[in-house]
Amino acid sequence: LPFPYWPPSVHFGKVVSGQSIVSKYPLKDYERIILERVSDSPFYRKVFYLDRLLQVVKVVLEDQEVVIMNVHLEAFDKGTREKQLNKVIDLFKQYAKTNPTILLGDFNSDPNYEDAVIKKVFSIPNIGNAAYSKNNYELTFDSENPYERLDYIFYTKKSIEYIDGKVLKAFGSASDHLPLEMKFSLKNKE
């Protein structure tokens, strides 16, 4: 245990969460959207609250702009998570009208739970779900001993051809979630 130095203020400060999009291809039009916070939180939770984010970026592949949406939704308040997801779905639908679009990240929602908000994404017409089968899917959280599926990769079926996908287990405790991988190709523009 470290020595508790005085004053206590040296032990506390601004908490910043991190998420990123890393690509070997050039990225453009990056946007960072801070999602709605839990409205009825006590003051101490607001002080330490990690912003929940949606990152949106475009990458040029095979002369097409592919929209990548990376999300991290609220973990503990279902009402807030649902509001956040509604905003994300609206944006996904807008981008999907004109671009191949991939929506991925930590949705903090396991489909086995009653009224799981992730089911809203499952019901979007013409959306694919990588590394996932309704009857047989791998768990992604906690990375040490997985017991929930919280992480997903969704894609527009009309413009993206799904080849393969899986949960990657070789990364151990690099994160508290196991990463997902999706292999795909772009369909020809219509």
CSV table of C-alpha atoms in Angstrom, one decimal:
chain,number,residue,atom,x,y,z
A,1,LEU,CA,0.0,0.0,0.0
A,2,PRO,CA,1.5,3.4,-0.9
A,3,PHE,CA,2.0,6.0,1.8
A,4,PRO,CA,-1.0,8.3,2.0
A,5,TYR,CA,0.7,11.7,1.5
A,6,TRP,CA,-0.9,14.8,2.9
A,7,PRO,CA,-3.0,16.6,1.5
A,8,PRO,CA,-5.6,14.2,0.2
A,9,SER,CA,-6.0,16.3,-2.9
A,10,VAL,CA,-2.8,14.8,-4.4
A,11,HIS,CA,-4.7,11.5,-4.6
A,12,PHE,CA,-7.6,12.8,-6.6
A,13,GLY,CA,-8.0,14.7,-9.8
A,14,LYS,CA,-9.7,14.8,-13.2
A,15,VAL,CA,-10.4,11.3,-14.4
A,16,VAL,CA,-10.1,10.9,-18.2
A,17,SER,CA,-11.2,7.7,-20.0
A,18,GLY,CA,-9.6,6.7,-23.2
A,19,GLN,CA,-10.7,5.0,-26.4
A,20,SER,CA,-9.1,5.2,-29.8
A,21,ILE,CA,-9.3,4.2,-33.4
A,22,VAL,CA,-6.0,2.9,-34.8
A,23,SER,CA,-5.6,2.2,-38.5
A,24,LYS,CA,-2.9,1.5,-41.0
A,25,TYR,CA,-5.0,3.5,-43.5
A,26,PRO,CA,-5.3,7.3,-43.4
A,27,LEU,CA,-8.2,8.5,-41.3
A,28,LYS,CA,-10.2,11.7,-42.0
A,29,ASP,CA,-13.1,13.7,-40.7
A,30,TYR,CA,-12.6,12.6,-37.1
A,31,GLU,CA,-15.4,13.5,-34.7
A,32,ARG,CA,-15.6,13.0,-30.9
A,33,ILE,CA,-19.1,13.0,-29.6
A,34,ILE,CA,-19.6,13.1,-25.8
A,35,LEU,CA,-22.7,11.1,-25.0
A,36,GLU,CA,-25.4,12.0,-22.4
A,37,ARG,CA,-24.4,11.7,-18.8
A,38,VAL,CA,-26.5,10.1,-16.0
A,39,SER,CA,-28.7,13.0,-15.0
A,40,ASP,CA,-29.6,12.1,-11.4
A,41,SER,CA,-26.1,11.2,-10.2
A,42,PRO,CA,-24.8,12.3,-6.8
A,43,PHE,CA,-22.1,15.0,-6.9
A,44,TYR,CA,-19.3,12.5,-6.1
A,45,ARG,CA,-20.2,10.3,-9.1
A,46,LYS,CA,-20.2,13.3,-11.4
A,47,VAL,CA,-16.7,14.2,-10.2
A,48,PHE,CA,-15.3,10.8,-11.2
A,49,TYR,CA,-17.6,10.0,-14.1
A,50,LEU,CA,-15.9,8.8,-17.2
A,51,ASP,CA,-17.3,10.4,-20.3
A,52,ARG,CA,-19.0,8.0,-22.6
A,53,LEU,CA,-18.0,8.6,-26.2
A,54,LEU,CA,-18.9,8.0,-29.8
A,55,GLN,CA,-16.0,8.4,-32.1
A,56,VAL,CA,-16.7,8.8,-35.8
A,57,VAL,CA,-14.1,8.7,-38.5
A,58,LYS,CA,-13.8,7.9,-42.2
A,59,VAL,CA,-11.2,5.7,-43.8
A,60,VAL,CA,-10.7,5.3,-47.6
A,61,LEU,CA,-10.6,1.7,-48.7
A,62,GLU,CA,-10.8,0.6,-52.3
A,63,ASP,CA,-11.8,4.1,-53.3
A,64,GLN,CA,-14.7,4.1,-51.0
A,65,GLU,CA,-15.2,6.1,-47.8
A,66,VAL,CA,-16.0,3.7,-44.9
A,67,VAL,CA,-17.5,5.2,-41.8
A,68,ILE,CA,-16.1,3.8,-38.5
A,69,MET,CA,-18.2,4.4,-35.4
A,70,ASN,CA,-16.5,3.4,-32.1
A,71,VAL,CA,-18.7,3.6,-29.0
A,72,HIS,CA,-18.5,3.2,-25.3
A,73,LEU,CA,-21.9,3.3,-23.6
A,74,GLU,CA,-22.9,3.9,-20.0
A,75,ALA,CA,-22.3,0.8,-17.9
A,76,PHE,CA,-24.5,1.3,-14.8
A,77,ASP,CA,-27.6,3.3,-15.6
A,78,LYS,CA,-29.8,1.5,-18.1
A,79,GLY,CA,-32.0,4.6,-18.9
A,80,THR,CA,-28.9,6.7,-19.8
A,81,ARG,CA,-27.5,3.8,-21.8
A,82,GLU,CA,-30.7,3.5,-23.8
A,83,LYS,CA,-30.7,7.3,-24.6
A,84,GLN,CA,-27.1,7.1,-25.7
A,85,LEU,CA,-27.8,4.1,-27.9
A,86,ASN,CA,-30.8,5.8,-29.5
A,87,LYS,CA,-28.5,8.7,-30.5
A,88,VAL,CA,-25.9,6.3,-31.9
A,89,ILE,CA,-28.5,4.3,-33.9
A,90,ASP,CA,-29.8,7.5,-35.4
A,91,LEU,CA,-26.3,8.5,-36.5
A,92,PHE,CA,-25.6,5.0,-37.8
A,93,LYS,CA,-28.7,5.1,-39.9
A,94,GLN,CA,-27.7,8.5,-41.4
A,95,TYR,CA,-24.2,7.3,-42.3
A,96,ALA,CA,-25.5,4.0,-43.6
A,97,LYS,CA,-27.6,5.7,-46.2
A,98,THR,CA,-24.5,6.9,-48.1
A,99,ASN,CA,-21.5,5.0,-46.9
A,100,PRO,CA,-20.4,1.5,-45.9
A,101,THR,CA,-20.6,1.8,-42.1
A,102,ILE,CA,-19.1,-0.1,-39.2
A,103,LEU,CA,-20.4,0.4,-35.7
A,104,LEU,CA,-18.3,-1.2,-33.0
A,105,GLY,CA,-17.3,-1.0,-29.3
A,106,ASP,CA,-18.4,-1.6,-25.8
A,107,PHE,CA,-22.2,-1.4,-25.6
A,108,ASN,CA,-22.4,-2.6,-22.0
A,109,SER,CA,-25.4,-4.7,-22.8
A,110,ASP,CA,-25.6,-8.5,-22.8
A,111,PRO,CA,-28.4,-9.9,-25.1
A,112,ASN,CA,-29.4,-12.5,-22.4
A,113,TYR,CA,-30.6,-9.8,-20.0
A,114,GLU,CA,-34.2,-8.9,-19.9
A,115,ASP,CA,-34.9,-5.7,-21.9
A,116,ALA,CA,-31.2,-5.5,-23.1
A,117,VAL,CA,-30.8,-2.3,-25.1
A,118,ILE,CA,-28.5,-4.1,-27.5
A,119,LYS,CA,-31.5,-5.8,-29.0
A,120,LYS,CA,-32.5,-2.5,-30.6
A,121,VAL,CA,-29.3,-2.7,-32.8
A,122,PHE,CA,-30.1,-6.4,-33.6
A,123,SER,CA,-33.5,-5.3,-35.0
A,124,ILE,CA,-32.1,-2.7,-37.5
A,125,PRO,CA,-32.9,-3.9,-41.0
A,126,ASN,CA,-29.9,-5.1,-43.1
A,127,ILE,CA,-27.4,-4.9,-40.2
A,128,GLY,CA,-24.8,-7.6,-39.8
A,129,ASN,CA,-23.3,-8.7,-36.5
A,130,ALA,CA,-19.7,-10.0,-36.7
A,131,ALA,CA,-18.4,-12.8,-34.5
A,132,TYR,CA,-21.9,-13.4,-33.2
A,133,SER,CA,-24.6,-16.0,-33.7
A,134,LYS,CA,-27.8,-15.9,-31.7
A,135,ASN,CA,-27.5,-19.5,-30.6
A,136,ASN,CA,-23.7,-19.6,-30.1
A,137,TYR,CA,-21.6,-16.6,-29.2
A,138,GLU,CA,-18.5,-16.0,-27.2
A,139,LEU,CA,-18.3,-13.7,-24.2
A,140,THR,CA,-16.1,-10.6,-24.1
A,141,PHE,CA,-16.2,-9.4,-20.5
A,142,ASP,CA,-14.4,-9.8,-18.1
A,143,SER,CA,-11.2,-10.7,-20.0
A,144,GLU,CA,-9.9,-12.8,-17.1
A,145,ASN,CA,-13.0,-15.0,-16.8
A,146,PRO,CA,-15.6,-13.9,-19.4
A,147,TYR,CA,-19.3,-14.1,-18.3
A,148,GLU,CA,-21.0,-11.4,-20.5
A,149,ARG,CA,-21.1,-10.4,-24.1
A,150,LEU,CA,-20.8,-6.6,-24.1
A,151,ASP,CA,-18.8,-5.9,-27.2
A,152,TYR,CA,-19.9,-6.0,-30.8
A,153,ILE,CA,-19.1,-5.2,-34.4
A,154,PHE,CA,-22.0,-4.3,-36.6
A,155,TYR,CA,-21.9,-3.4,-40.3
A,156,THR,CA,-24.1,-2.5,-43.2
A,157,LYS,CA,-24.9,-5.7,-45.2
A,158,LYS,CA,-25.7,-3.8,-48.4
A,159,SER,CA,-22.2,-2.5,-48.7
A,160,ILE,CA,-19.9,-4.8,-46.7
A,161,GLU,CA,-19.3,-8.5,-47.3
A,162,TYR,CA,-18.6,-10.3,-44.0
A,163,ILE,CA,-15.9,-12.9,-44.3
A,164,ASP,CA,-15.0,-13.9,-40.8
A,165,GLY,CA,-15.0,-12.7,-37.2
A,166,LYS,CA,-14.0,-13.9,-33.7
A,167,VAL,CA,-13.3,-12.9,-30.2
A,168,LEU,CA,-9.5,-12.6,-29.6
A,169,LYS,CA,-8.4,-14.3,-26.5
A,170,ALA,CA,-4.6,-14.1,-26.8
A,171,PHE,CA,-4.5,-10.5,-25.5
A,172,GLY,CA,-5.2,-11.6,-21.9
A,173,SER,CA,-5.5,-8.7,-19.5
A,174,ALA,CA,-4.5,-5.9,-21.9
A,175,SER,CA,-8.0,-4.6,-21.2
A,176,ASP,CA,-10.9,-5.7,-19.0
A,177,HIS,CA,-12.7,-6.6,-22.3
A,178,LEU,CA,-11.7,-9.1,-24.9
A,179,PRO,CA,-11.3,-7.6,-28.4
A,180,LEU,CA,-13.2,-8.6,-31.5
A,181,GLU,CA,-11.9,-9.0,-35.0
A,182,MET,CA,-13.8,-8.8,-38.3
A,183,LYS,CA,-12.5,-9.7,-41.8
A,184,PHE,CA,-14.6,-8.1,-44.6
A,185,SER,CA,-14.5,-6.8,-48.1
A,186,LEU,CA,-16.4,-4.0,-49.6
A,187,LYS,CA,-19.1,-4.7,-52.1
A,188,ASN,CA,-19.1,-2.9,-55.5
A,189,LYS,CA,-20.8,0.5,-55.5
A,190,GLU,CA,-24.2,0.4,-57.0
